[in-house]
Every structure is written in structure tokens, then in C-alpha cells.
Coordinates of N, CA and C and ligand atoms in Angstrom, one line a residue:
M981 N 19.2 7.2 -12.6 CA 18.9 8.1 -11.2 C 19.8 7.2 -10.2
D982 N 19.9 7.8 -9.0 CA 20.3 7.2 -8.0 C 19.3 6.9 -7.1
R983 N 18.7 5.4 -7.2 CA 17.5 5.1 -6.4 C 17.7 4.9 -5.0
R984 N 18.8 5.1 -4.5 CA 18.9 5.1 -3.0 C 18.3 6.0 -2.2
R985 N 18.2 7.3 -3.1 CA 17.7 8.3 -2.4 C 16.1 8.4 -2.8
F986 N 15.5 7.4 -3.5 CA 14.3 7.5 -3.8 C 13.2 8.2 -2.9
C987 N 12.9 7.5 -1.8 CA 11.9 7.9 -0.8 C 12.2 9.5 -0.3
Q988 N 13.4 9.7 -0.3 CA 13.7 11.1 0.1 C 13.4 12.1 -1.0
L989 N 13.5 11.7 -2.2 CA 13.2 12.4 -3.5 C 11.9 12.9 -3.6
V990 N 11.1 11.9 -3.4 CA 9.7 11.9 -3.6 C 9.1 13.2 -3.0
G991 N 8.5 14.1 -3.6 CA 7.7 15.1 -2.9 C 8.9 16.3 -2.5
S992 N 10.0 16.1 -2.8 CA 10.9 17.0 -2.2 C 10.8 18.3 -3.1
G993 N 10.1 18.2 -4.3 CA 9.9 19.3 -5.0 C 8.6 19.1 -6.0
I994 N 8.0 20.2 -6.2 CA 6.7 19.8 -6.8 C 7.1 20.1 -8.5
A995 N 6.7 19.1 -9.2 CA 7.1 18.9 -10.7 C 6.0 19.7 -11.5
T996 N 6.6 20.1 -12.6 CA 5.7 20.7 -13.7 C 5.7 19.7 -15.0
G997 N 4.7 19.9 -15.8 CA 4.5 18.9 -16.9 C 3.5 18.1 -16.8
T998 N 3.3 17.1 -17.7 CA 2.3 16.2 -17.5 C 2.8 14.6 -17.7
L999 N 2.0 13.9 -17.0 CA 2.3 12.5 -17.2 C 1.6 11.8 -18.5
G1000 N 2.1 11.0 -19.4 CA 1.6 10.5 -20.5 C 0.2 9.8 -20.1
L1001 N 0.3 8.9 -19.1 CA -1.0 8.0 -18.8 C -1.3 8.5 -17.4
W1002 N -2.5 9.1 -17.3 CA -3.0 9.5 -16.1 C -3.4 8.3 -15.0
P1003 N -3.2 8.4 -13.9 CA -3.4 7.3 -13.0 C -5.0 7.1 -13.2
L1004 N -5.5 6.0 -12.9 CA -7.1 5.9 -12.8 C -7.1 6.1 -11.1
R1005 N -8.6 6.4 -11.0 CA -8.8 6.5 -9.4 C -10.1 5.9 -9.1
V1006 N -10.1 5.5 -7.8 CA -11.1 4.9 -7.2 C -11.2 5.2 -5.8
L1007 N -12.5 5.6 -5.4 CA -12.6 5.9 -4.1 C -12.8 4.6 -3.3
A1008 N -12.3 4.5 -2.1 CA -12.2 3.5 -1.2 C -13.8 3.5 -0.5
S1009 N -14.5 2.4 -0.4 CA -15.7 2.5 0.3 C -15.4 2.1 1.8
S1010 N -16.3 2.9 2.7 CA -16.3 2.4 4.0 C -16.7 1.0 4.4
G1011 N -15.9 0.4 5.2 CA -16.4 -1.0 5.7 C -17.1 -0.6 7.1
G1012 N -17.4 0.7 7.4 CA -18.2 0.9 8.7 C -17.3 0.8 10.0
T1013 N -17.8 1.2 10.9 CA -17.0 1.1 12.3 C -18.0 0.5 13.3
Y1014 N -17.4 0.3 14.5 CA -18.0 -0.4 15.7 C -17.3 0.4 16.9
T1015 N -18.3 0.7 17.7 CA -18.0 1.3 18.9 C -17.9 0.2 20.2
V1016 N -16.6 0.2 20.6 CA -16.4 -1.0 21.7 C -17.5 -0.7 22.9
R1017 N -18.1 -1.8 23.3 CA -18.8 -1.8 24.6 C -18.3 -2.7 25.5
K1018 N -18.8 -2.5 26.8 CA -18.2 -3.2 28.0 C -18.5 -4.7 27.7
G1019 N -17.3 -5.5 28.0 CA -17.3 -6.9 27.6 C -16.9 -7.2 26.3
D1020 N -16.8 -6.4 25.5 CA -16.4 -6.7 24.2 C -14.8 -7.3 24.1
T1021 N -14.5 -8.4 23.3 CA -13.3 -8.7 22.9 C -13.0 -8.4 21.5
L1022 N -11.9 -8.5 20.9 CA -11.3 -8.4 19.6 C -11.9 -9.5 18.9
S1023 N -11.8 -10.9 19.5 CA -12.1 -12.1 18.9 C -13.7 -12.0 18.8
G1024 N -14.4 -11.6 19.8 CA -16.0 -11.5 19.6 C -16.5 -10.6 18.3
I1025 N -15.7 -9.3 18.4 CA -16.1 -8.3 17.5 C -15.8 -9.0 16.0
A1026 N -14.6 -9.9 16.1 CA -14.3 -10.1 14.7 C -15.3 -11.2 14.3
K1027 N -15.6 -12.1 15.3 CA -16.5 -13.1 14.8 C -18.1 -12.6 14.4
M1028 N -18.4 -11.3 15.1 CA -19.7 -10.9 14.9 C -19.9 -10.2 13.4
Y1029 N -18.5 -9.7 13.0 CA -18.5 -9.1 11.6 C -17.8 -10.0 10.6
G1030 N -17.6 -11.1 10.8 CA -17.1 -12.1 9.9 C -15.8 -11.7 9.4
T1031 N -15.0 -11.0 10.4 CA -13.7 -10.7 9.9 C -12.7 -11.5 11.0
S1032 N -11.4 -11.1 10.8 CA -10.3 -12.0 11.7 C -9.9 -10.9 12.8
V1033 N -9.4 -11.4 14.0 CA -8.6 -10.5 15.0 C -7.5 -9.9 14.2
Q1034 N -6.7 -10.6 13.3 CA -5.5 -10.0 12.6 C -5.9 -8.8 12.0
A1035 N -7.0 -9.1 11.1 CA -7.3 -7.9 10.2 C -7.8 -6.7 11.0
L1036 N -8.5 -6.9 12.2 CA -9.0 -5.8 13.1 C -7.7 -5.1 13.5
R1037 N -6.9 -5.6 14.0 CA -5.6 -5.1 14.5 C -4.9 -4.5 13.3
F1038 N -4.8 -4.9 12.3 CA -4.1 -4.4 11.2 C -4.8 -2.9 10.8
D1039 N -6.2 -3.2 10.6 CA -6.9 -1.9 10.1 C -7.0 -0.8 11.1
N1040 N -6.6 -1.1 12.5 CA -7.0 -0.2 13.4 C -5.6 0.1 14.1
G1041 N -4.5 -0.4 13.7 CA -3.1 0.0 14.4 C -3.0 -0.6 15.9
I1042 N -3.8 -1.7 16.1 CA -3.8 -2.0 17.4 C -2.6 -3.2 17.7
Q1043 N -1.8 -3.2 18.8 CA -0.9 -4.2 19.1 C -1.7 -5.0 20.3
G1044 N -1.4 -6.2 20.2 CA -2.3 -7.1 21.3 C -3.6 -7.1 21.2
D1045 N -4.2 -7.4 22.4 CA -5.7 -7.5 22.3 C -6.5 -6.6 23.1
L1046 N -5.9 -5.4 23.5 CA -6.5 -4.4 24.4 C -7.2 -3.4 23.5
I1047 N -8.6 -3.4 23.9 CA -9.4 -2.4 23.2 C -10.0 -1.8 24.7
R1048 N -10.6 -0.4 24.4 CA -11.2 0.1 25.6 C -12.7 0.5 25.0
V1049 N -13.5 0.7 26.1 CA -15.0 1.0 26.1 C -15.0 2.3 25.3
G1050 N -15.7 2.4 24.4 CA -16.0 3.6 23.6 C -15.1 3.8 22.5
Q1051 N -14.1 3.1 22.3 CA -13.2 3.2 21.2 C -13.9 2.8 19.9
V1052 N -13.7 3.6 19.0 CA -14.4 3.2 17.5 C -13.3 2.6 16.7
L1053 N -13.7 1.4 16.4 CA -13.0 0.5 15.7 C -13.5 0.5 14.0
R1054 N -12.5 0.6 13.2 CA -12.6 0.5 11.7 C -12.9 -0.9 11.5
L1055 N -14.0 -1.3 10.9 CA -14.3 -2.7 10.4 C -13.5 -2.9 9.0
P1056 N -12.8 -3.9 9.0 CA -12.1 -4.1 7.8 C -13.0 -4.4 6.6
T1057 N -12.8 -3.9 5.5 CA -13.5 -4.2 4.2 C -12.9 -5.5 3.7
V1058 N -13.6 -6.2 2.9 CA -13.0 -7.4 2.4 C -12.9 -7.3 0.8
A1059 N -12.0 -8.1 0.3 CA -11.8 -8.1 -1.2 C -13.0 -8.5 -1.9
G1060 N -13.4 -7.6 -2.9 CA -14.7 -8.0 -3.5 C -15.6 -6.9 -3.2
D1061 N -15.3 -6.0 -2.5 CA -16.4 -5.0 -2.2 C -16.0 -3.7 -3.4
N1062 N -16.9 -2.6 -3.0 CA -16.6 -1.6 -4.1 C -15.2 -1.0 -3.9
M1063 N -14.5 -1.0 -2.8 CA -13.3 -0.4 -2.8 C -12.2 -0.9 -4.1
L1064 N -12.4 -1.9 -4.3 CA -11.4 -2.6 -5.4 C -12.2 -2.9 -6.6
S1065 N -13.1 -2.2 -7.0 CA -14.0 -2.4 -8.2 C -13.1 -2.0 -9.5
E1066 N -12.4 -0.7 -9.4 CA -11.8 -0.2 -10.2 C -10.4 -1.0 -10.5
V1067 N -10.0 -1.5 -9.4 CA -8.7 -2.2 -9.4 C -9.0 -3.6 -10.2
R1068 N -10.1 -4.3 -9.7 CA -10.5 -5.4 -10.4 C -10.7 -5.0 -12.0
R1069 N -11.5 -4.1 -12.2 CA -11.9 -3.9 -13.6 C -10.5 -3.7 -14.5
V1070 N -9.5 -3.0 -13.9 CA -8.3 -3.0 -14.7 C -7.3 -4.3 -14.8
S1071 N -7.4 -4.9 -13.6 CA -6.8 -6.0 -13.3 C -7.3 -7.5 -13.8
E1072 N -8.5 -7.6 -13.8 CA -9.0 -9.0 -14.3 C -8.6 -9.4 -15.6
P1073 N -8.5 -8.5 -16.6 CA -8.3 -8.8 -18.0 C -6.9 -9.2 -18.1
K1074 N -6.0 -8.9 -17.1 CA -4.5 -9.4 -17.1 C -4.3 -10.9 -16.6
R1075 N -5.3 -11.4 -16.0 CA -5.1 -12.7 -15.4 C -4.5 -13.4 -16.5
G1076 N -3.4 -14.3 -16.3 CA -2.8 -15.3 -17.4 C -1.7 -14.4 -18.0
G1077 N -1.8 -12.9 -17.9 CA -0.8 -12.3 -18.6 C 0.0 -11.4 -17.7
L1078 N -0.1 -11.7 -16.5 CA 0.6 -10.8 -15.5 C 2.1 -11.1 -15.4
R1079 N 2.8 -9.9 -15.1 CA 4.3 -10.1 -14.9 C 4.6 -11.1 -13.9
T1080 N 5.8 -11.6 -13.8 CA 6.2 -12.6 -12.6 C 6.5 -11.9 -11.3
W1081 N 5.5 -11.6 -10.8 CA 5.6 -10.7 -9.4 C 5.8 -11.8 -8.1
R1082 N 6.8 -11.5 -7.6 CA 7.1 -12.2 -6.3 C 7.2 -11.5 -4.9
Y1083 N 7.3 -10.2 -5.0 CA 7.3 -9.3 -3.8 C 6.1 -8.2 -3.8
I1084 N 5.5 -7.7 -2.9 CA 4.8 -6.7 -2.7 C 5.3 -5.8 -1.7
V1085 N 5.9 -4.6 -2.1 CA 6.7 -3.9 -1.3 C 6.0 -2.5 -1.0
V1086 N 6.0 -2.6 0.4 CA 5.0 -1.2 0.8 C 6.0 0.1 1.2
H1087 N 5.6 1.3 0.9 CA 6.4 2.3 1.1 C 5.3 3.5 1.8
H1088 N 6.1 4.5 2.4 CA 5.2 5.8 2.4 C 6.0 6.8 1.6
S1089 N 5.3 7.8 1.5 CA 5.9 8.8 0.4 C 6.8 9.6 1.1
G1090 N 7.0 9.8 2.5 CA 7.8 10.6 3.1 C 7.5 11.9 3.1
V1091 N 6.5 12.3 2.7 CA 6.1 13.8 2.8 C 4.6 13.7 3.1
A1092 N 4.1 14.8 3.7 CA 2.7 14.6 4.3 C 1.6 14.6 3.4
T1093 N 1.8 15.2 2.2 CA 0.8 15.2 1.1 C 1.1 14.9 -0.2
G1094 N -0.1 14.5 -1.0 CA 0.3 14.1 -2.4 C -0.6 13.1 -3.0
N1095 N -0.4 12.8 -4.1 CA -1.0 11.6 -4.9 C -0.3 11.2 -6.1
A1096 N -0.9 10.1 -6.8 CA -0.1 9.6 -7.9 C 0.3 10.5 -9.0
E1097 N -0.4 11.5 -9.2 CA -0.1 12.4 -10.2 C 1.1 13.4 -9.9
I1098 N 1.1 13.9 -8.7 CA 2.0 14.8 -8.1 C 3.4 13.8 -8.1
Y1099 N 3.6 12.7 -7.5 CA 4.7 11.8 -7.4 C 5.1 11.4 -8.7
G1100 N 4.0 11.1 -9.7 CA 4.4 10.6 -11.0 C 5.2 11.7 -12.0
N1101 N 4.6 13.0 -11.7 CA 5.1 14.0 -12.5 C 6.7 14.3 -12.0
Y1102 N 6.6 14.2 -10.7 CA 8.2 14.3 -10.2 C 9.1 13.2 -10.6
H1103 N 8.7 12.0 -10.7 CA 9.5 11.1 -11.2 C 10.0 11.1 -12.7
L1104 N 8.9 11.4 -13.3 CA 9.2 11.7 -14.8 C 10.0 12.9 -15.1
N1105 N 9.8 14.0 -14.6 CA 10.3 15.2 -15.1 C 11.5 15.6 -14.2
K1106 N 11.7 15.3 -12.9 CA 12.8 15.6 -12.1 C 13.7 14.6 -11.9
V1107 N 13.2 13.3 -11.8 CA 14.0 12.1 -11.5 C 14.5 11.6 -12.8
G1108 N 13.6 11.7 -13.8 CA 14.2 11.5 -15.1 C 13.7 9.7 -15.4
M1109 N 12.6 9.4 -14.6 CA 12.3 7.9 -14.8 C 11.2 8.0 -16.1
K1110 N 11.7 7.2 -17.0 CA 10.8 7.4 -18.4 C 9.6 6.9 -18.1
N1111 N 9.3 5.9 -17.2 CA 8.1 5.4 -17.1 C 7.1 6.0 -16.0
G1112 N 7.7 7.3 -15.5 CA 6.8 7.9 -14.5 C 6.9 7.3 -13.2
L1113 N 5.6 7.4 -12.6 CA 5.4 6.9 -11.3 C 6.0 5.7 -10.9
A1114 N 7.0 5.5 -10.0 CA 7.8 4.5 -9.7 C 7.0 3.3 -9.1
Y1115 N 5.8 3.7 -8.4 CA 4.9 2.8 -7.7 C 3.9 2.1 -8.6
H1116 N 3.4 1.2 -8.4 CA 2.2 0.5 -9.0 C 1.0 1.0 -8.6
F1117 N 0.8 1.3 -7.2 CA -0.2 2.0 -6.7 C 0.1 2.9 -5.6
V1118 N -0.9 4.1 -5.5 CA -0.8 4.9 -4.5 C -2.0 5.1 -3.6
I1119 N -1.9 5.1 -2.1 CA -3.1 5.0 -1.4 C -3.1 6.3 -0.6
G1120 N -4.0 7.2 -1.1 CA -4.3 8.5 -0.6 C -4.4 8.7 1.0
N1121 N -4.2 9.9 1.5 CA -4.6 10.1 2.9 C -5.5 11.2 3.1
G1122 N -6.2 11.6 2.1 CA -7.3 12.8 2.2 C -6.6 14.1 2.0
T1123 N -5.5 14.3 1.4 CA -4.7 15.6 1.3 C -5.0 15.9 -0.3
K1124 N -4.4 15.2 -1.0 CA -4.4 15.6 -2.4 C -5.1 14.4 -3.3
S1125 N -5.7 13.6 -2.4 CA -6.5 12.5 -3.1 C -7.4 11.9 -1.9
G1126 N -8.2 10.9 -2.1 CA -9.1 10.7 -1.0 C -8.4 9.7 -0.1
D1127 N -9.1 9.8 1.1 CA -8.6 9.1 2.3 C -8.7 7.5 2.1
G1128 N -8.1 6.9 1.6 CA -8.2 5.5 1.5 C -8.3 5.2 -0.2
E1129 N -8.3 6.2 -0.8 CA -8.4 6.2 -2.2 C -7.1 5.5 -2.9
I1130 N -7.4 4.4 -3.6 CA -6.5 3.7 -4.2 C -6.4 4.1 -5.8
E1131 N -5.0 4.7 -6.1 CA -4.8 5.1 -7.6 C -4.0 4.1 -8.2
I1132 N -4.3 3.7 -9.3 CA -3.6 2.7 -10.1 C -2.9 3.4 -11.0
G1133 N -1.3 3.1 -10.9 CA -0.3 3.7 -12.0 C -0.3 3.1 -13.2
P1134 N 0.4 3.8 -13.9 CA 0.6 3.2 -15.4 C 1.5 2.0 -15.4
R1135 N 2.3 1.9 -14.4 CA 3.2 0.7 -14.4 C 2.3 -0.6 -14.1
W1136 N 1.2 -0.5 -13.3 CA 0.4 -1.7 -13.1 C -0.4 -1.9 -14.3
D1137 N -0.9 -0.7 -14.9 CA -1.8 -1.0 -16.0 C -0.9 -1.7 -17.3
R1138 N 0.3 -1.4 -17.3 CA 1.2 -1.8 -18.4 C 1.9 -3.1 -18.0
Q1139 N 1.8 -3.3 -16.8 CA 2.8 -4.5 -16.2 C 4.2 -4.1 -16.4
L1140 N 4.6 -3.1 -15.9 CA 6.0 -2.6 -16.0 C 6.7 -2.9 -14.8
N1141 N 8.1 -3.0 -14.8 CA 8.8 -3.1 -13.5 C 8.7 -1.9 -12.7
G1142 N 8.8 -1.9 -11.4 CA 8.7 -0.8 -10.6 C 10.2 -0.1 -10.6
G1143 N 10.0 1.0 -9.9 CA 11.5 1.8 -9.8 C 11.5 2.4 -8.4
H1144 N 10.9 1.2 -7.3 CA 10.7 2.1 -5.9 C 11.9 1.5 -4.9
V1145 N 12.7 0.4 -5.4 CA 13.8 0.0 -4.4 C 15.0 0.0 -5.3
K1146 N 16.1 -0.2 -4.5 CA 17.4 -0.2 -5.0 C 17.7 -1.3 -5.8
S1147 N 17.2 -2.4 -5.3 CA 17.6 -3.8 -5.9 C 16.7 -4.0 -7.4
S1148 N 17.5 -4.1 -8.4 CA 16.9 -4.3 -9.6 C 16.0 -5.6 -9.7
K1149 N 16.4 -6.6 -9.1 CA 15.8 -7.9 -9.0 C 14.3 -7.7 -8.3
V1150 N 14.4 -6.9 -7.3 CA 13.1 -6.7 -6.6 C 12.3 -5.8 -7.4
N1151 N 12.9 -4.8 -7.9 CA 12.0 -3.9 -9.0 C 11.4 -4.6 -10.0
N1152 N 12.1 -5.7 -10.7 CA 11.6 -6.5 -11.7 C 10.6 -7.4 -11.3
Q1153 N 10.5 -7.6 -10.0 CA 9.5 -8.8 -9.5 C 8.5 -8.2 -8.4
G1154 N 8.7 -6.9 -8.2 CA 8.0 -6.3 -6.9 C 6.9 -5.3 -7.4
V1155 N 5.8 -5.5 -6.7 CA 4.7 -4.5 -6.8 C 5.0 -3.7 -5.9
G1156 N 5.0 -2.2 -6.2 CA 5.2 -1.1 -5.3 C 3.8 -0.6 -4.7
I1157 N 3.8 -0.4 -3.6 CA 2.6 0.3 -3.0 C 2.9 1.4 -2.1
C1158 N 2.6 2.5 -2.5 CA 3.1 3.8 -1.9 C 2.0 4.4 -1.0
L1159 N 1.9 4.7 0.4 CA 0.9 5.2 1.2 C 1.3 6.7 1.4
V1160 N 0.4 7.5 0.9 CA 0.8 9.0 1.2 C 1.2 9.2 2.7
G1161 N 2.1 10.1 3.1 CA 2.2 10.4 4.3 C 3.8 10.3 4.7
N1162 N 4.1 10.8 5.9 CA 5.5 10.5 6.4 C 5.2 10.0 7.8
F1163 N 5.2 8.5 7.8 CA 5.0 7.9 8.9 C 6.1 7.7 9.9
Q1164 N 7.1 8.5 9.7 CA 8.2 8.8 10.9 C 7.4 9.9 11.8
N1165 N 6.5 10.5 11.2 CA 5.7 11.7 11.9 C 4.4 11.2 12.4
T1166 N 3.7 10.7 11.6 CA 2.2 10.3 11.8 C 2.0 9.0 11.5
R1167 N 0.9 8.5 11.9 CA 0.4 7.2 11.6 C -0.5 7.2 10.3
P1168 N -0.4 6.0 9.5 CA -1.2 6.0 8.3 C -2.8 6.1 8.9
T1169 N -3.7 6.6 8.0 CA -5.1 6.7 8.6 C -5.5 5.2 8.4
A1170 N -6.9 5.1 9.3 CA -7.5 3.9 9.2 C -7.9 3.4 7.8
R1171 N -8.2 4.4 7.0 CA -8.8 4.1 5.9 C -7.6 3.7 4.8
Q1172 N -6.4 4.3 4.9 CA -5.4 3.8 4.4 C -4.9 2.5 4.6
L1173 N -5.1 2.0 5.7 CA -4.6 0.7 6.2 C -5.8 -0.2 5.8
A1174 N -7.1 0.0 5.7 CA -8.0 -0.8 5.3 C -7.9 -1.0 3.7
A1175 N -7.5 0.2 3.0 CA -7.2 0.0 1.6 C -6.1 -1.1 1.3
L1176 N -5.0 -0.7 2.2 CA -3.7 -1.6 1.7 C -4.3 -3.0 2.0
N1177 N -5.1 -3.2 3.1 CA -5.6 -4.6 3.6 C -6.2 -5.3 2.3
S1178 N -7.2 -4.4 1.7 CA -8.1 -5.0 0.7 C -7.4 -5.1 -0.6
L1179 N -6.3 -4.3 -1.0 CA -5.5 -4.3 -2.0 C -4.7 -5.6 -1.9
G1180 N -3.9 -5.8 -0.8 CA -3.1 -6.8 -0.5 C -3.9 -8.2 -0.7
T1181 N -5.0 -8.2 -0.1 CA -5.7 -9.4 -0.3 C -6.1 -9.9 -1.6
Y1182 N -6.5 -8.9 -2.5 CA -6.8 -9.0 -3.8 C -5.6 -9.6 -4.7
L1183 N -4.5 -8.8 -4.5 CA -3.3 -9.1 -5.3 C -2.9 -10.5 -4.9
R1184 N -2.9 -11.0 -3.6 CA -2.7 -12.5 -3.3 C -3.3 -13.2 -4.2
E1185 N -4.6 -13.0 -4.2 CA -5.4 -13.8 -5.0 C -5.3 -13.9 -6.3
L1186 N -4.9 -12.7 -6.9 CA -4.7 -12.4 -8.4 C -3.5 -12.9 -8.8
I1187 N -2.3 -12.8 -8.2 CA -1.2 -13.0 -8.6 C -0.9 -14.6 -8.3
P1188 N -0.4 -15.4 -9.6 CA -0.5 -16.7 -9.3 C 0.7 -17.2 -8.7
N1189 N 1.9 -16.5 -8.6 CA 2.9 -17.0 -7.8 C 2.9 -16.7 -6.4
Q1190 N 3.7 -17.4 -5.7 CA 4.0 -17.2 -4.2 C 4.6 -16.0 -4.1
T1191 N 4.0 -15.3 -3.1 CA 4.3 -13.7 -2.9 C 5.1 -13.6 -1.5
K1192 N 5.7 -12.5 -1.4 CA 6.4 -12.2 -0.1 C 6.0 -10.5 0.0
F1193 N 5.4 -10.4 1.2 CA 5.2 -8.9 1.5 C 6.4 -8.3 2.2
A1194 N 6.6 -7.2 2.0 CA 7.9 -6.4 2.6 C 7.7 -5.0 2.8
V1195 N 8.3 -4.4 3.7 CA 8.5 -2.9 3.6 C 9.8 -2.6 3.1
H1196 N 9.7 -1.4 2.6 CA 11.0 -0.9 1.7 C 12.2 -1.1 2.5
R1197 N 12.5 -0.9 3.7 CA 13.7 -1.0 4.6 C 14.0 -2.4 4.9
E1198 N 13.1 -3.3 4.6 CA 13.6 -4.7 4.8 C 14.2 -5.2 3.4
I1199 N 14.0 -4.6 2.4 CA 14.6 -4.8 1.2 C 15.8 -4.1 0.9
D1200 N 16.0 -2.8 1.2 CA 17.1 -2.0 1.1 C 18.0 -1.8 2.4
G1201 N 17.6 -2.3 3.4 CA 18.4 -2.2 4.7 C 18.0 -0.9 5.6
K1202 N 18.1 -1.1 6.8 CA 17.7 -0.1 7.8 C 18.8 1.0 7.7
N1203 N 19.8 0.8 7.4 CA 20.9 2.0 7.2 C 20.7 2.9 5.8
H1204 N 20.0 2.4 5.1 CA 19.6 2.9 3.9 C 18.4 3.9 3.9
T1205 N 17.3 3.2 4.4 CA 16.0 4.0 4.5 C 15.1 3.5 5.7
V1206 N 14.4 4.5 6.4 CA 13.5 4.2 7.2 C 12.0 3.8 7.0
C1207 N 11.9 4.0 5.4 CA 10.5 3.7 4.8 C 10.2 2.5 5.1
P1208 N 8.7 2.5 5.6 CA 7.6 3.2 5.5 C 7.5 4.0 6.8
G1209 N 8.5 4.1 7.7 CA 8.5 4.9 8.9 C 8.1 4.0 10.0
K1210 N 8.5 4.7 11.4 CA 8.3 3.8 12.5 C 6.7 3.6 12.8
Y1211 N 5.8 4.7 12.4 CA 4.6 4.4 12.8 C 3.8 3.5 11.8
F1212 N 4.4 2.9 10.9 CA 3.6 2.1 10.0 C 3.6 0.6 10.8
P1213 N 2.5 0.0 10.8 CA 2.4 -1.4 11.5 C 3.0 -2.6 10.6
T1214 N 4.3 -2.4 10.6 CA 4.9 -3.6 9.8 C 4.7 -5.0 10.3
A1215 N 4.7 -5.2 11.8 CA 4.6 -6.4 12.4 C 3.0 -7.1 11.8
Q1216 N 2.1 -5.9 12.0 CA 0.8 -6.6 11.8 C 0.7 -6.9 10.5
M1217 N 1.3 -6.2 9.5 CA 1.2 -6.4 8.0 C 1.9 -7.7 7.8
H1218 N 3.0 -8.2 8.5 CA 3.5 -9.6 8.2 C 2.5 -10.7 8.6
K1219 N 1.8 -10.4 9.9 CA 0.9 -11.3 10.4 C -0.2 -11.4 9.5
Q1220 N -0.8 -10.3 8.8 CA -1.8 -10.4 7.8 C -1.5 -11.1 6.6
F1221 N -0.3 -10.9 6.3 CA 0.2 -11.5 5.0 C 1.6 -12.2 5.2
P1222 N 1.3 -13.5 5.7 CA 2.6 -14.1 5.9 C 3.4 -14.5 4.6
D1223 N 4.8 -14.7 4.6 CA 5.5 -15.0 3.5 C 4.9 -16.3 3.0
Q1224 N 4.8 -16.3 1.5 CA 4.5 -17.8 1.1 C 5.5 -18.4 0.4
W1225 N 6.9 -17.7 0.6 CA 8.0 -18.7 0.2 C 9.1 -18.2 1.0
Ligands
LIG1271 ZN1 10.2 3.5 0.3

């Protein structure tokens, strides 16, 4: 297939047929919310809830330090909470036998709705990718799967290379995480970002190699793709997950 068109291909048709290995599902648990009161600061709230300013910014799509009275902030969930229980159940036995992952690459699906099954069927039957779903994880937006739901694809379960970028080197060494949505048009939901935060934190701990977080366009170039779209908080992601090499 021509992988250059990948993110455009996803969801541009609804596939029929079945995927050999169905993705496993887990519903993200809530980390709770906090309503900003007069005199609050991001650093004060972070301290109060045992989190970081960066995590609060990331999970709420906030640039800088400006918050307003009455604003409802999503409190970050931390790795080890229920959100990750299924990811952990599947992944812990793989410690010591993981593929040599060096990249974690974030995508949007480029369409407003979907889930791992829909995209996986499309990749298998329409795009002709024999291993199905090109990503390792899909994070739902409440349309065809839960808001913040982390779906585990067969390629993670079987530790197969991804099919989510043009570069075969990065496909061979890159964990692909797709957030459902078209972030050229809308923002990711707070729960999607919280799920990404928790999943990313866990993967950093799980994978023994130094890893680099990237968004798709940083791998394949701005002229090639806008993925994951202008409303994805790329700068915050890099602050949250600095390069380790
Ligand atoms: Zn992409």
C-alpha cells in the first residue's frame, strides 16, 4: 500500500469483514475534576492533587498559566490507576520480551468517529495490511467507543511492527497511538488526553529503551501530513514526555 496516504485513508470508507484478533477494550476511569476558585494557581492545584503543572496543562489543553474562576479542570490520572488495568494485564507478561521500541508516535484518525475495530477492518480489507489495525492503541472519543477508552490492537498484543508512518525504520521501532477524531477541526477530549498521558507514562516505564515521543507529521514531514492536526497539543506533549535520546 501507499502509506503516505495513510491518515487520509483511515475511515474514508467503512469496511466489511472481520478482524482475526479483536482489540481488547478497557474503559478509562475518571481522575476527577476541580473547579477553579479565586486565588487558585495551576501550581497550587497541582500540589494539592499530587500532580504536575505540565500534566494539568497537557490534560486540559492549557497554554501558559492562565486559568479562570469557575473553569473546570480535568485532574490527571496517574499510571497505575484503573484506566490502565487492562493495558497492564496484557503488557506485564511481555516485560523482557518486548520489541525494541524507540519511538511513540501519536496520530489522529482524521475522521470524527471510529474505533479500533472499524479502522482495523479497513486496514485489513480495504488497504490490504495483513496484520490489520496499523496502530498499537486507539483512544476513543465517545463516538464508537468510550471517551478516553484505550483499545489494545493485535499488533501490541503480538509485538508486531506498526504500519502507521511512511518510514519503515520508525514503523519497526515505533508504537503507534491513534486518537479518534479530526483535530484539524476539533480538539481532542480531556479524557482522550488523560488516557494518552496515562498510557504514555506507563509505556515509558515499561519499555526498557530510551524513547522519543513524536507526532506523525514530525516523522513524515509537514508537507506530507498534518496529522494529528492543529488542535492537538503537540508542544505540551513534548513537555510532558521529553526526548530520552
Ligand atoms: Zn497519522
